[in-house]
Coordinates of C-alpha atoms and ligand atoms in Angstrom, one line a residue:
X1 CA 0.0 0.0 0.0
X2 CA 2.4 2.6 1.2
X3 CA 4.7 1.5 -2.0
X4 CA 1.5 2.3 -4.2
X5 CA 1.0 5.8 -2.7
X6 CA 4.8 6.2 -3.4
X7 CA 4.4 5.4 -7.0
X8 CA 1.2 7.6 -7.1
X9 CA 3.0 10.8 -5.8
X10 CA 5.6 10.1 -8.0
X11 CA 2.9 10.0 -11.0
X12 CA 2.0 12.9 -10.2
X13 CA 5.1 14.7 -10.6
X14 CA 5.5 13.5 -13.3
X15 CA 2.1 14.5 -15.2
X16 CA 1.2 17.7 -12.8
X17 CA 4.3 19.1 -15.0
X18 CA 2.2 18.7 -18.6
X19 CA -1.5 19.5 -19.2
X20 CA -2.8 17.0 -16.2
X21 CA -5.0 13.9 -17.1
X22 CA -4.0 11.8 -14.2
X23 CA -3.1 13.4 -11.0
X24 CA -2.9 12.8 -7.0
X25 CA -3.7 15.8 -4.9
X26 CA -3.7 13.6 -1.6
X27 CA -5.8 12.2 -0.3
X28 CA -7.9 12.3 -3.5
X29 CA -7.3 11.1 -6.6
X30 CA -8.1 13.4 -10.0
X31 CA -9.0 12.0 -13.4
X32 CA -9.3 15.0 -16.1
X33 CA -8.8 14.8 -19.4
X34 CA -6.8 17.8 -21.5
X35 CA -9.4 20.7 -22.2
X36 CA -12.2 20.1 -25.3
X37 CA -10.8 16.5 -24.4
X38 CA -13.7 13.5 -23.2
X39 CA -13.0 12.0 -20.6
X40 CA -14.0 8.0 -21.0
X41 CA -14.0 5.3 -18.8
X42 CA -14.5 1.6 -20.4
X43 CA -15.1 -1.4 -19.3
X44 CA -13.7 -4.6 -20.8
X45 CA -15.6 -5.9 -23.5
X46 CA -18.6 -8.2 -23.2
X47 CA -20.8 -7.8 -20.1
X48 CA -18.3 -5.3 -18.5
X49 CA -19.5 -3.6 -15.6
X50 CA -18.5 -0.1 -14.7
X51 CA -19.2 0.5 -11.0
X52 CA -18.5 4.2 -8.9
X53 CA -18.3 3.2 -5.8
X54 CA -18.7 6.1 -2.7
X55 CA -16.9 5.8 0.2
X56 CA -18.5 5.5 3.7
X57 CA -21.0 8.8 4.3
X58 CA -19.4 9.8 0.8
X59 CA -21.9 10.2 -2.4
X60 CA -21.5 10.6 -6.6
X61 CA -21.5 13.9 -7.8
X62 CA -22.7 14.3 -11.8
X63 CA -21.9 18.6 -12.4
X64 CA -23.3 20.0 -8.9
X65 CA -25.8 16.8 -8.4
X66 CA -25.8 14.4 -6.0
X67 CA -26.7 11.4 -7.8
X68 CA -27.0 9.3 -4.2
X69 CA -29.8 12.2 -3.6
X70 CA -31.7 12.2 -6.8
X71 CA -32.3 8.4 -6.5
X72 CA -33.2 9.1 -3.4
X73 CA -35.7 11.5 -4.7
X74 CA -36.4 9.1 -7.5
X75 CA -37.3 6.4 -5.7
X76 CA -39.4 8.0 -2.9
X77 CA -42.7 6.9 -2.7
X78 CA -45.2 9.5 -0.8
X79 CA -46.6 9.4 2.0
X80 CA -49.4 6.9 2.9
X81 CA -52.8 8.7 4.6
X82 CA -53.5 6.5 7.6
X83 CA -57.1 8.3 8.0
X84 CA -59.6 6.0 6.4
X85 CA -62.9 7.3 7.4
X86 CA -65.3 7.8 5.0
X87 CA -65.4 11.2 3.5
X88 CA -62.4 12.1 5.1
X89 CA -64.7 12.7 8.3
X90 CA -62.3 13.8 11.4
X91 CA -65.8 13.8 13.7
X92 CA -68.8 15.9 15.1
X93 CA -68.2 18.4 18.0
X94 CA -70.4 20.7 19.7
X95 CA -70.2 24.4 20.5
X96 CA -67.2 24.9 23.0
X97 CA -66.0 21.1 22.6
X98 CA -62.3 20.8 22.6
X99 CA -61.2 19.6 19.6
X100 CA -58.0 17.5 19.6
X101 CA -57.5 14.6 16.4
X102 CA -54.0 13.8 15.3
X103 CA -54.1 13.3 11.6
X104 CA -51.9 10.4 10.3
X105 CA -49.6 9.0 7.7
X106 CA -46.7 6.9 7.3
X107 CA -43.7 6.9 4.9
X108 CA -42.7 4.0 3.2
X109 CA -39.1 4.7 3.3
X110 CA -39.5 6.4 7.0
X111 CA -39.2 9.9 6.4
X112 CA -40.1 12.2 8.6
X113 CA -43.6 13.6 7.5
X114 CA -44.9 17.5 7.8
X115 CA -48.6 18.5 7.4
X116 CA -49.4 21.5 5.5
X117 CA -53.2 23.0 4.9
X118 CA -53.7 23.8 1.2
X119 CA -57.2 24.3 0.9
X120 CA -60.5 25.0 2.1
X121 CA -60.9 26.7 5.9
X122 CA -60.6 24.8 9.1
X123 CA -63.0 26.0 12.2
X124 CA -62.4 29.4 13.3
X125 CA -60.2 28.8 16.1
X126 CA -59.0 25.5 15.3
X127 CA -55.0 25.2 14.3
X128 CA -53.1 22.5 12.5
X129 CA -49.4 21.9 13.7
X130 CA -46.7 20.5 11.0
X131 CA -46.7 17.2 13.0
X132 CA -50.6 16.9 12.1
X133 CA -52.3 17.8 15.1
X134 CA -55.6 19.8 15.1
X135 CA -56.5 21.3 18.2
X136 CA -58.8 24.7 19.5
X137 CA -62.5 25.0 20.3
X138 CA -65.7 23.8 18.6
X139 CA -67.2 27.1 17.2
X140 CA -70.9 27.3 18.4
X141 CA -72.8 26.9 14.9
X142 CA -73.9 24.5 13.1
X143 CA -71.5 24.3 10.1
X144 CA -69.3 21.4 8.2
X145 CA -66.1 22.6 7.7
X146 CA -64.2 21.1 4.5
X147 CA -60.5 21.3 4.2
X148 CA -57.4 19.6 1.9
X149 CA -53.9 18.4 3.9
X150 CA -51.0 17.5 2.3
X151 CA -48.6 15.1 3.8
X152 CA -45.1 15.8 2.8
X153 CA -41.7 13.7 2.8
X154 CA -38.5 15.0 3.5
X155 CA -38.1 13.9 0.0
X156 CA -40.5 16.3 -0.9
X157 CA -43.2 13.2 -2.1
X158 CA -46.6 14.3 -1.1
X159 CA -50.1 12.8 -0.3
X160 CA -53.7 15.1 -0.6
X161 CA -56.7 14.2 1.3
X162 CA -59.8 16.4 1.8
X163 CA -60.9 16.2 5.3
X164 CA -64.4 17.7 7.3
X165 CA -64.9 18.4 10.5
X166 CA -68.8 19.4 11.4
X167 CA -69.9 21.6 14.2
X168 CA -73.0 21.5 15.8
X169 CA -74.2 24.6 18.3
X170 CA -75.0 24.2 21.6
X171 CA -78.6 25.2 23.1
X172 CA -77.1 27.1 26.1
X173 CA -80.8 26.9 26.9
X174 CA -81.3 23.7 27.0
X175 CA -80.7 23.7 30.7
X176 CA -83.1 26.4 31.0
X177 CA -80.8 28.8 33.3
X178 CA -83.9 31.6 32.8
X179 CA -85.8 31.7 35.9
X180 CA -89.7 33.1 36.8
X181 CA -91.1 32.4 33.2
X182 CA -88.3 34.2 31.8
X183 CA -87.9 33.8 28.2
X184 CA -84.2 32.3 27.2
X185 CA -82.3 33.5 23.8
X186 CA -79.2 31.2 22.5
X187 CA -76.4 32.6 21.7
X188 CA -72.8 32.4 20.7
X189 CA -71.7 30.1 23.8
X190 CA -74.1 32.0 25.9
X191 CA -77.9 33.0 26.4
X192 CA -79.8 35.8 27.7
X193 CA -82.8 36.0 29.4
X194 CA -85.6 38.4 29.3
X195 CA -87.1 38.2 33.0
X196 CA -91.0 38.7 32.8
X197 CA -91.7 42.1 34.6
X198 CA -90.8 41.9 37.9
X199 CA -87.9 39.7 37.6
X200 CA -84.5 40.9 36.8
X201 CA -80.7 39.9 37.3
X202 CA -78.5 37.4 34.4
X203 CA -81.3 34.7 35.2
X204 CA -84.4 36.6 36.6
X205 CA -84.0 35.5 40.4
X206 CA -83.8 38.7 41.2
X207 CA -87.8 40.1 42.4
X208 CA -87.1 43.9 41.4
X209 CA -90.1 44.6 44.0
X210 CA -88.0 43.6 46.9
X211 CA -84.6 44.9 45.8
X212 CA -84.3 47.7 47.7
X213 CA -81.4 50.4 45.9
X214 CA -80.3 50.7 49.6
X215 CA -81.5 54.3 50.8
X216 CA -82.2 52.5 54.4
X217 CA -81.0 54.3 57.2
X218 CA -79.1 50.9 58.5
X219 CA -77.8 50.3 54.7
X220 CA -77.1 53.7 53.0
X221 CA -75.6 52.2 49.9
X222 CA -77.1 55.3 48.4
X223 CA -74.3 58.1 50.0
X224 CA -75.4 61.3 51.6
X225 CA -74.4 62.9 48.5
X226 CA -76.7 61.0 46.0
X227 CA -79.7 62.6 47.8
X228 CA -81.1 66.2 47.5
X229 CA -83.8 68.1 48.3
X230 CA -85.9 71.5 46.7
X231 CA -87.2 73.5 49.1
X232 CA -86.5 72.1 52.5
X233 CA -88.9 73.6 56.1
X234 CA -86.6 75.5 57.8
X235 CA -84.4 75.5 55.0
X236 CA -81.2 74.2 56.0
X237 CA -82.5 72.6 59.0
X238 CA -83.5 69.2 56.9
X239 CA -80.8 67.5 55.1
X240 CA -82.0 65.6 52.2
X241 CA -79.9 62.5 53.4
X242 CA -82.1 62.4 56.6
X243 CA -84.7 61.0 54.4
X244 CA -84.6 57.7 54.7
X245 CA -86.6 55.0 55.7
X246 CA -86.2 54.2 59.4
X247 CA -84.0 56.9 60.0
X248 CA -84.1 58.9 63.4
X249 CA -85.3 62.0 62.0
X250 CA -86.7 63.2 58.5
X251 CA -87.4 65.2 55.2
X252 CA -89.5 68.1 55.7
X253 CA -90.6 69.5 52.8
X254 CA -92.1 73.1 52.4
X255 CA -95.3 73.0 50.6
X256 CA -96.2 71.1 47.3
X257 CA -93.7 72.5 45.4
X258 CA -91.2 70.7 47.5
X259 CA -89.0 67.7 46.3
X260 CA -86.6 64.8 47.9
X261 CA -84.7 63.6 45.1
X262 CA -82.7 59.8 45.3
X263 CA -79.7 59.4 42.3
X264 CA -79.0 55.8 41.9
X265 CA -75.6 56.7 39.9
X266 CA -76.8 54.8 36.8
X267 CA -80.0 53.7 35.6
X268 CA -82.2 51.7 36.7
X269 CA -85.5 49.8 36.6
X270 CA -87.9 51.6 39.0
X271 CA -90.3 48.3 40.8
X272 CA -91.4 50.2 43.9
X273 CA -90.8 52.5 46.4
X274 CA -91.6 52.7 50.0
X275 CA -92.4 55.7 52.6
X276 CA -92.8 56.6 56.4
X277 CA -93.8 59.7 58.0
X278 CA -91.6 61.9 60.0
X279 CA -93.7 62.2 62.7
X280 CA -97.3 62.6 64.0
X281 CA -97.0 66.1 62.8
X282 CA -94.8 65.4 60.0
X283 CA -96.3 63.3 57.6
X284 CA -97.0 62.2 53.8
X285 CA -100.8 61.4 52.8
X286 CA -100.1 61.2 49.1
X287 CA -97.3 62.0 46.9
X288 CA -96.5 62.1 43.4
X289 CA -93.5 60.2 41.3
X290 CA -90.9 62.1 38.7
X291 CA -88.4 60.3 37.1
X292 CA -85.2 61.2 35.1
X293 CA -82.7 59.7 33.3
X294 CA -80.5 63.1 33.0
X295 CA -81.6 65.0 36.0
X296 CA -83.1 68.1 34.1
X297 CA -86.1 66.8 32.2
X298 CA -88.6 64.4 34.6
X299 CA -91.8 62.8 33.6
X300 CA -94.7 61.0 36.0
X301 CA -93.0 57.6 36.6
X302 CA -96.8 56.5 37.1
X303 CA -99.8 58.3 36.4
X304 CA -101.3 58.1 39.8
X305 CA -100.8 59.5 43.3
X306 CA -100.0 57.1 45.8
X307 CA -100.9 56.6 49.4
X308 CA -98.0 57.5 51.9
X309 CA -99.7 57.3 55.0
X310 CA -100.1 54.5 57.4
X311 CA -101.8 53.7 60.8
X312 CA -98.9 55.5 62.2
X313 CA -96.2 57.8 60.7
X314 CA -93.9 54.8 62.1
X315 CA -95.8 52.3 59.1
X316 CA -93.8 51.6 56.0
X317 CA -96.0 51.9 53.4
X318 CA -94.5 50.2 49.9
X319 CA -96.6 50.7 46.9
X320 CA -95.9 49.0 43.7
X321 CA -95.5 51.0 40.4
X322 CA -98.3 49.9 37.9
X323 CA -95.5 49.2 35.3
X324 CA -91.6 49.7 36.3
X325 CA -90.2 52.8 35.0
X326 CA -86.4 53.7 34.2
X327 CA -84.6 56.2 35.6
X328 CA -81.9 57.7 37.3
X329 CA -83.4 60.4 39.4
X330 CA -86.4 60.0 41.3
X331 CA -88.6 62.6 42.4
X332 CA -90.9 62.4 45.6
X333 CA -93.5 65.3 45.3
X334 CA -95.3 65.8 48.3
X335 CA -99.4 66.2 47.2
X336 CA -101.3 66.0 50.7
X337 CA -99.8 65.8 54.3
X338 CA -101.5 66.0 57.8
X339 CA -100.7 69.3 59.7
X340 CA -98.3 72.2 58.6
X341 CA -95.8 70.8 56.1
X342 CA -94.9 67.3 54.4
X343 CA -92.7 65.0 56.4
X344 CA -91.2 61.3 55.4
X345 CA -88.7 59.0 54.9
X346 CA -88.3 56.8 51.6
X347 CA -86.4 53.8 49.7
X348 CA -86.7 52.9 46.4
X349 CA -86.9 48.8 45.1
X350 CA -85.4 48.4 41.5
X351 CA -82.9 46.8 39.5
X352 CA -79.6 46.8 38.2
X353 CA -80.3 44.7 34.7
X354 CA -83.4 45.1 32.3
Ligands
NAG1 C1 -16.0 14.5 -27.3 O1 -17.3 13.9 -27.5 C2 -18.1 14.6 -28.3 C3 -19.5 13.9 -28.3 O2 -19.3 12.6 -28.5 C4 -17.5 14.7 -29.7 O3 -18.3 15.4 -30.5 C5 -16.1 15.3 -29.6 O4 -15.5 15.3 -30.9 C6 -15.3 14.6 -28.6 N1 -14.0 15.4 -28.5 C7 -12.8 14.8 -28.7 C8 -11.7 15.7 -28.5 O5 -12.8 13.6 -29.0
NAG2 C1 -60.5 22.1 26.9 O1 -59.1 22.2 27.0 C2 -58.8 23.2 28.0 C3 -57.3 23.4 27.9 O2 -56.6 22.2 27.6 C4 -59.2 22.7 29.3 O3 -58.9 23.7 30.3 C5 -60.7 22.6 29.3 O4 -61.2 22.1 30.5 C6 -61.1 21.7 28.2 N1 -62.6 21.7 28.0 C7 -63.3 20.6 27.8 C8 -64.8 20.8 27.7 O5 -62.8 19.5 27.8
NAG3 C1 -72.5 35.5 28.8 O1 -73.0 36.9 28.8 C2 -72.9 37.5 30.1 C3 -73.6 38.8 30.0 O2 -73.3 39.4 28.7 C4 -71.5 37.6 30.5 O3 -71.4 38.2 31.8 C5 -70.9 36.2 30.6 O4 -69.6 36.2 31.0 C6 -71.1 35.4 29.3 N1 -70.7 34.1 29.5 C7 -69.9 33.4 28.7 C8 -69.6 32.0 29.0 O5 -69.4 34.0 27.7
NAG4 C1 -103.4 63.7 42.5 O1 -103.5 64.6 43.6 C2 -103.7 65.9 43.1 C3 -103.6 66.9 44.3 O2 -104.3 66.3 45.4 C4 -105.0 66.0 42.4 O3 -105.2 67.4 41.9 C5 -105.0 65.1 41.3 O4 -106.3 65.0 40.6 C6 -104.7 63.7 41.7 N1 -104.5 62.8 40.6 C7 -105.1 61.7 40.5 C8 -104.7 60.9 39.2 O5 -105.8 61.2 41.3
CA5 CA1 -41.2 8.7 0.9
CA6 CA1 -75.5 28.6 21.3

């Protein structure tokens, strides 16, 4: 061996020196022929074979192609879909469903295999990763979605298949969340209800007639500052905020034109309200309603007066409005009282939602 790579070097000092047609550069070994020459390799005569043999991890190169490659290429068979439903159907889900299917295919030669959309639209929501996994949420409507994949080789030998996945939407009513005769509406991934009159709250539990805003002497969600009052006896004598129902004291009002005025903050849905005198001499025999939802223009929040007295000024007395009425200011107008000068203490019953 070491005698042959002797003799090589040698060659090649001897032919590097003309045009160069046989030459070591070691550790490789050139074969060129003179230029415009062809280079030709035989084999001997009758059923000669001419083999190129690459090394270990080494390949053939034809110009700038690999030829071990191209075969590679050449011989590649695609991908093989391992889906076989019918109709290329990946399943049913419903509204909000997770949806989760690995999509799959094998290579005949092994390659490693990437998925690739090419057509059509998957679910809103729903992704498909290069391994072949569709995942998201179940949009909530009833639709058949209708898509093509392509399975790829590394060998770039591809397989199509047209796939559907159907949707069905979920009846969030079906459970019927709407309380108190409440009517329920579907909806994407979600209902609403619309409470028959004196219900309110997400799913009507909420009686609007007994859900007091909170002007209560022992709750006062209502602050000092939400309440105001037009014309006070004795002027500033009688705070607005001492208005309310089982307080220790009272509203006085002046005369008819007189006013004790509640802001809930934000509108609401007017059910009742409820009243108390101040005192024997201080009381309320009937009183009017305004309502507002800006604070400057007011209309009758019920076209009636209502009855303020009791057996004592110390008797709530709640009256129900004959249909509710929206509003953010509300308006107690003194009409009749017993003695000098109107006296009494309210809350009002509504709700947030309508
Ligand atoms: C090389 O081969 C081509 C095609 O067979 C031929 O036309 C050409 O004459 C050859 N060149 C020489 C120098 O033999
Ligand atoms: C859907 O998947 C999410 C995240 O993996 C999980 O939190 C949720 O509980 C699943 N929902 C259902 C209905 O399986
Ligand atoms: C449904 O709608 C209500 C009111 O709009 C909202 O508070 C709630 O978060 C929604 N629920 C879902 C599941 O989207
Ligand atoms: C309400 O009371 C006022 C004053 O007492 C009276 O003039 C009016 O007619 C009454 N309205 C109704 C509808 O009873
Ligand atoms: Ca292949
Ligand atoms: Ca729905």
């Amino acid at each position: 061996m070491e005698s042959l790579k002797v003799l090589a070097v040698c060659l090649s000092l001897v032919y590097v020196a003309k045009a160069s047609f046989f030459e070591v550069r070691y550790p490789s070994v050139v074969v060129a022929a003179e230029t415009g020459g062809n280079l030709t390799i035989e084999a001997g005569p009758n059923a000669g074979n001419i083999y190129m043999t690459p090394g270990t991890r080494g390949t053939v190169f034809i110009g700038r192609t690999d030829m071990l490659k191209l075969f590679e290429i050449v011989n590649s068979q695609p991908p093989i879909w391992g889906q076989k439903a019918p109709y290329g159907s990946l399943g049913t889900f419903l509204g909000g469903d997770n949806i989760t299917v690995q999509l799959t295919a094998m290579d005949p030669e092994g390659s490693k295999l990437r998925f690739e959309k090419i057509a059509g639209a998957l679910p809103p929501g729903v992704l498909l990763s290069a391994s072949g996994l569709l995942s998201g949420v179940a949009p909530d409507v009833d639709a058949t979605y209708e898509f093509g994949i392509r399975v790829v080789d590394e060998q770039g030998k591809y397989a199509d298949q047209t796939f559907t996945i159907d949707t069905r939407e979920l009846d969030q009513c079906r459970s019927n969340p709407c309380k108190n005769n409440g009517v329920c509406t579907d909806a994407y991934g979600n209902y609403t209800c619309h409470c028959t009159t004196q219900y309110g709250g997400r799913t009507c539990t909420i009686n609007c007639e007994n859900e007091a805003v909170g002007v209560a002497y022992g709750v006062r969600k209502i602050p000092d500052a939400q309440m105001s009052g037009y014309y006070a006896f004795g002027g500033s004598d009688h705070k607005a905020y001492e208005g309310r129902l089982e307080s220790t004291t009272g509203w006085i009002g002046e005369n008819a034109a007189s006013w004790l005025q509640i802001d809930f903050g934000n509108e609401r849905k007017v059910h009742a309200v409820a009243t108390q005198g101040y005192s024997d001499t201080f009381n309320l025999v009937t009183y009017k309603l305004a309502c507002s939802v800006d604070g400057n223009s007011f209309i009758d929040a019920a076209s009636k007066n209502f009855t303020g007295s009791g057996a004592s000024f110390k008797t709530i007395t709640k009256q129900v409005l004959p249909s509710p009425v929206i509003c953010r200011y509300l308006r107690f107008l003194p009409l009749t009282w017993t003695n000098s000068h109107p006296g009494f203490r309210v809350e009002v019953y509504a709700c947030d939602e309508y």
